[in-house]
Amino acid sequence: MAARSRSALVAASDRRFQSGVKVSREPLSGRGGGLAGGCFFFFFLNQQPKAMDDERNTVVITGFGPFGEHDVNASWVVVKLLSTMNIKEDLGVELLIEEIPVGYECVSSKVPHLWEIHKPLLVIHVGVSSRDNTIVLEGCAHKSGYTKYDIFGLTPPQGQCSLGENNRLENALDLKYISSEVNKANLDVITTVSTDAGRYLCEFIYYTSLSIDASRTLFIHVPPLNKTYSAEKMAACIKTIISVIIKDIYKTKLNSL
């Protein structure tokens, strides 16, 4: 895949933000002290970040930037819509959404930082998949096998994630239950469960978060915009997924007391 220039990527991301959206450009250092693949991160919050107490109440949701044929990445379009869907009022959690460039160094630098700073109740990564017609809940991710070039023309060292030890990590959530509950919600959207996240940035980011906390992590693949569902329907589906997971997390927490 041909790499796009840093200036072109920044300009493309700027154009995708509407007026009134808080934008932050935060360059992060990658391994070796340089910029992480020339990455800048774009994010906004429904509220300003605040210190977290022991009662975790932040949900972090990421989408990816453009790559390949996806000049407008459906994952980020859908994730941005969640900020307009009254997540705090309806679900009682703070929402942080962030766009991450399709780069291995970007993921390796940014994702652990998000976990460390926000100590989230839940992290959901969303990516687009042209092969899917449903909303797919991914069940596992692998440490190695990442040989496809990212948008910067790079692959990770030895083709593997620097975090984690096991070759395969599985999600600790009950994905079949979550999918079943969402499918009962009459959203006119179907969810399914998969064990093949694609061995590209989607699986790479998933393994990164699973290695940090497999009980508070999920990766969701969405189809391209309007292939089977509108962005609004997909966002409503993800909001319902968040609701089901949060209820299950708190139920488990109460049962452990």
XYZ file of C-alpha atoms in Angstrom:
257
model
C 0.000 0.000 0.000
C 1.508 3.319 -0.922
C 2.150 5.613 2.003
C 0.345 8.939 2.149
C 2.276 12.029 3.183
C 1.884 13.375 6.707
C 0.581 16.721 5.458
C -2.012 15.028 3.258
C -3.243 12.918 6.167
C -3.494 15.908 8.490
C -5.347 17.921 5.855
C -7.730 15.052 5.170
C -8.487 14.680 8.872
C -9.044 18.416 9.258
C -11.628 18.366 6.471
C -13.599 15.628 8.185
C -14.273 17.671 11.326
C -17.347 19.888 11.415
C -17.442 23.322 13.038
C -17.791 23.329 16.830
C -15.849 20.102 17.317
C -12.938 20.279 19.713
C -9.834 19.014 17.935
C -6.513 18.215 19.527
C -3.337 17.323 17.671
C -1.058 15.390 19.928
C 2.210 14.077 18.487
C 3.523 11.115 20.424
C 7.039 9.739 20.504
C 7.497 6.244 19.191
C 10.263 3.788 19.955
C 13.654 5.327 19.252
C 12.510 8.834 20.238
C 11.045 9.947 16.892
C 7.465 10.675 16.014
C 5.342 7.545 15.953
C 5.310 7.006 12.221
C 4.563 10.688 11.721
C 1.304 10.227 13.642
C -0.929 12.920 14.973
C -3.987 11.972 16.995
C -7.363 13.628 16.694
C -9.902 13.371 19.468
C -12.706 15.152 21.234
C -14.654 14.633 24.428
C -18.210 15.251 25.486
C -16.604 16.655 28.641
C -13.104 17.701 29.623
C -10.904 14.882 30.990
C -11.011 14.546 34.752
C -9.223 12.526 37.389
C -10.668 9.056 37.687
C -11.631 7.502 41.014
C -11.943 3.818 41.772
C -15.405 3.743 40.195
C -14.294 3.697 36.570
C -16.862 5.505 34.459
C -15.128 6.332 31.200
C -15.782 4.448 27.983
C -13.095 4.929 25.330
C -14.087 4.248 21.741
C -11.672 4.523 18.837
C -12.159 4.594 15.090
C -9.568 4.510 12.338
C -8.566 7.158 9.836
C -8.452 6.730 6.053
C -6.526 3.967 4.324
C -6.548 2.246 0.957
C -9.933 2.544 -0.739
C -11.487 3.951 2.448
C -10.907 7.671 1.968
C -13.719 8.151 4.481
C -13.422 5.420 7.077
C -16.843 4.185 8.158
C -15.520 3.310 11.613
C -14.678 6.925 12.457
C -17.917 8.245 10.961
C -19.884 5.855 13.168
C -17.811 6.547 16.277
C -18.221 10.309 15.887
C -21.997 9.889 15.834
C -21.882 8.319 19.287
C -20.929 11.690 20.756
C -24.373 12.998 19.739
C -26.355 10.092 21.224
C -26.646 11.086 24.914
C -24.322 8.357 26.167
C -23.762 10.029 29.534
C -27.445 10.744 30.137
C -28.662 7.313 29.038
C -25.854 5.045 30.235
C -24.256 7.028 33.054
C -20.717 6.975 31.672
C -18.309 9.531 30.277
C -17.494 9.076 26.606
C -14.121 9.643 24.989
C -13.810 9.033 21.269
C -10.612 9.132 19.290
C -9.476 8.703 15.703
C -6.277 6.707 15.282
C -4.256 6.667 12.049
C -3.807 3.286 10.388
C -0.227 2.914 11.593
C 1.407 0.312 13.819
C 3.515 2.839 15.720
C 0.448 5.012 16.245
C -1.373 2.121 17.891
C 1.635 1.020 19.938
C 2.124 4.537 21.299
C -1.423 5.710 21.779
C -3.460 2.769 23.039
C -1.449 2.009 26.228
C -1.467 5.760 26.894
C -5.275 5.833 26.750
C -5.506 2.949 29.215
C -2.989 4.516 31.597
C -4.451 8.023 31.610
C -8.186 7.307 31.606
C -8.361 3.938 33.429
C -11.486 3.167 31.415
C -14.405 1.007 32.370
C -14.447 -0.218 28.785
C -12.426 0.212 25.587
C -14.052 -0.481 22.234
C -12.082 -0.318 19.000
C -14.086 -0.006 15.788
C -12.791 -0.746 12.296
C -14.229 -1.136 8.806
C -14.289 -4.402 6.858
C -15.359 -4.605 3.224
C -15.977 -8.340 3.575
C -18.633 -7.945 6.289
C -22.355 -7.305 5.928
C -23.141 -7.385 9.647
C -21.811 -5.736 12.794
C -19.088 -8.181 13.852
C -17.873 -8.709 17.409
C -14.344 -10.079 17.212
C -13.436 -12.779 19.703
C -9.645 -12.962 19.599
C -6.421 -11.476 18.278
C -2.888 -12.707 17.579
C 0.485 -11.333 18.591
C 2.296 -12.022 15.309
C 1.715 -12.231 11.567
C 1.453 -8.504 10.819
C 3.196 -8.322 7.440
C 0.878 -5.881 5.630
C 2.217 -2.357 5.324
C 0.424 0.447 7.150
C -0.284 3.861 5.597
C 3.276 4.919 6.381
C 4.720 1.956 4.511
C 5.811 0.240 7.726
C 5.297 -3.051 9.536
C 5.996 -3.713 13.230
C 9.389 -5.192 14.195
C 9.367 -8.943 13.571
C 5.789 -8.518 12.418
C 4.439 -8.663 15.942
C 2.960 -6.608 18.748
C 5.458 -5.523 21.389
C 2.987 -6.130 24.223
C 1.747 -9.471 25.463
C 3.325 -12.923 25.504
C 0.702 -15.376 24.268
C 0.385 -15.868 20.530
C -3.417 -15.681 20.790
C -5.514 -13.700 23.242
C -9.252 -14.236 23.626
C -11.880 -11.771 24.750
C -13.121 -12.464 28.279
C -16.601 -11.023 27.627
C -19.524 -13.284 26.712
C -19.759 -12.184 23.099
C -22.490 -14.667 22.140
C -24.659 -13.300 24.934
C -23.922 -9.700 23.954
C -24.737 -10.412 20.306
C -27.967 -12.184 21.261
C -29.124 -9.320 23.482
C -28.377 -6.699 20.832
C -30.169 -8.722 18.158
C -33.266 -8.751 20.375
C -33.323 -4.941 20.537
C -35.184 -4.458 17.219
C -32.548 -2.133 15.791
C -32.879 -3.507 12.258
C -29.192 -4.451 12.508
C -27.654 -7.896 12.866
C -24.592 -8.632 14.990
C -22.422 -11.730 14.660
C -19.325 -13.126 16.373
C -16.025 -13.832 14.587
C -12.598 -15.239 15.413
C -10.770 -13.695 12.432
C -10.011 -9.991 12.834
C -7.883 -9.828 9.672
C -4.219 -9.624 10.783
C -3.952 -5.923 9.980
C -4.299 -2.811 12.122
C -7.715 -3.912 13.391
C -6.336 -7.101 14.899
C -3.126 -5.357 15.964
C -4.978 -2.732 18.013
C -7.225 -5.429 19.444
C -4.290 -7.552 20.623
C -2.741 -4.447 22.179
C -5.808 -3.780 24.318
C -6.505 -7.442 25.065
C -2.984 -7.702 26.465
C -3.871 -4.894 28.881
C -7.336 -6.075 29.985
C -9.265 -8.734 28.091
C -12.323 -8.280 30.334
C -12.820 -4.618 29.376
C -11.971 -4.699 25.679
C -13.905 -5.321 22.474
C -13.233 -4.921 18.773
C -16.157 -4.288 16.426
C -16.006 -4.493 12.641
C -18.564 -2.466 10.699
C -19.316 -2.748 6.982
C -18.654 0.219 4.674
C -21.156 3.060 4.887
C -24.546 2.223 3.385
C -23.434 -1.211 2.184
C -26.010 -2.786 4.474
C -26.626 -0.177 7.187
C -26.534 3.588 7.561
C -24.014 5.198 9.895
C -26.879 6.115 12.232
C -28.066 2.508 12.541
C -24.547 1.257 13.176
C -23.976 3.910 15.859
C -27.255 2.977 17.551
C -26.155 -0.650 17.518
C -22.808 0.165 19.149
C -24.575 2.237 21.822
C -26.688 -0.812 22.625
C -23.580 -2.999 22.740
C -22.039 -0.572 25.251
C -25.200 -0.712 27.369
C -25.246 -4.528 27.452
C -21.552 -4.746 28.363
C -21.779 -2.096 31.087
C -24.717 -3.877 32.725
C -22.795 -7.149 32.626
C -19.645 -5.549 34.091
C -21.580 -4.046 36.989
C -23.513 -7.268 37.530
C -20.243 -9.179 37.784
C -18.867 -6.536 40.123
C -21.895 -6.778 42.441
C -21.734 -10.568 42.475
C -18.102 -10.424 43.562
C -18.877 -8.327 46.662
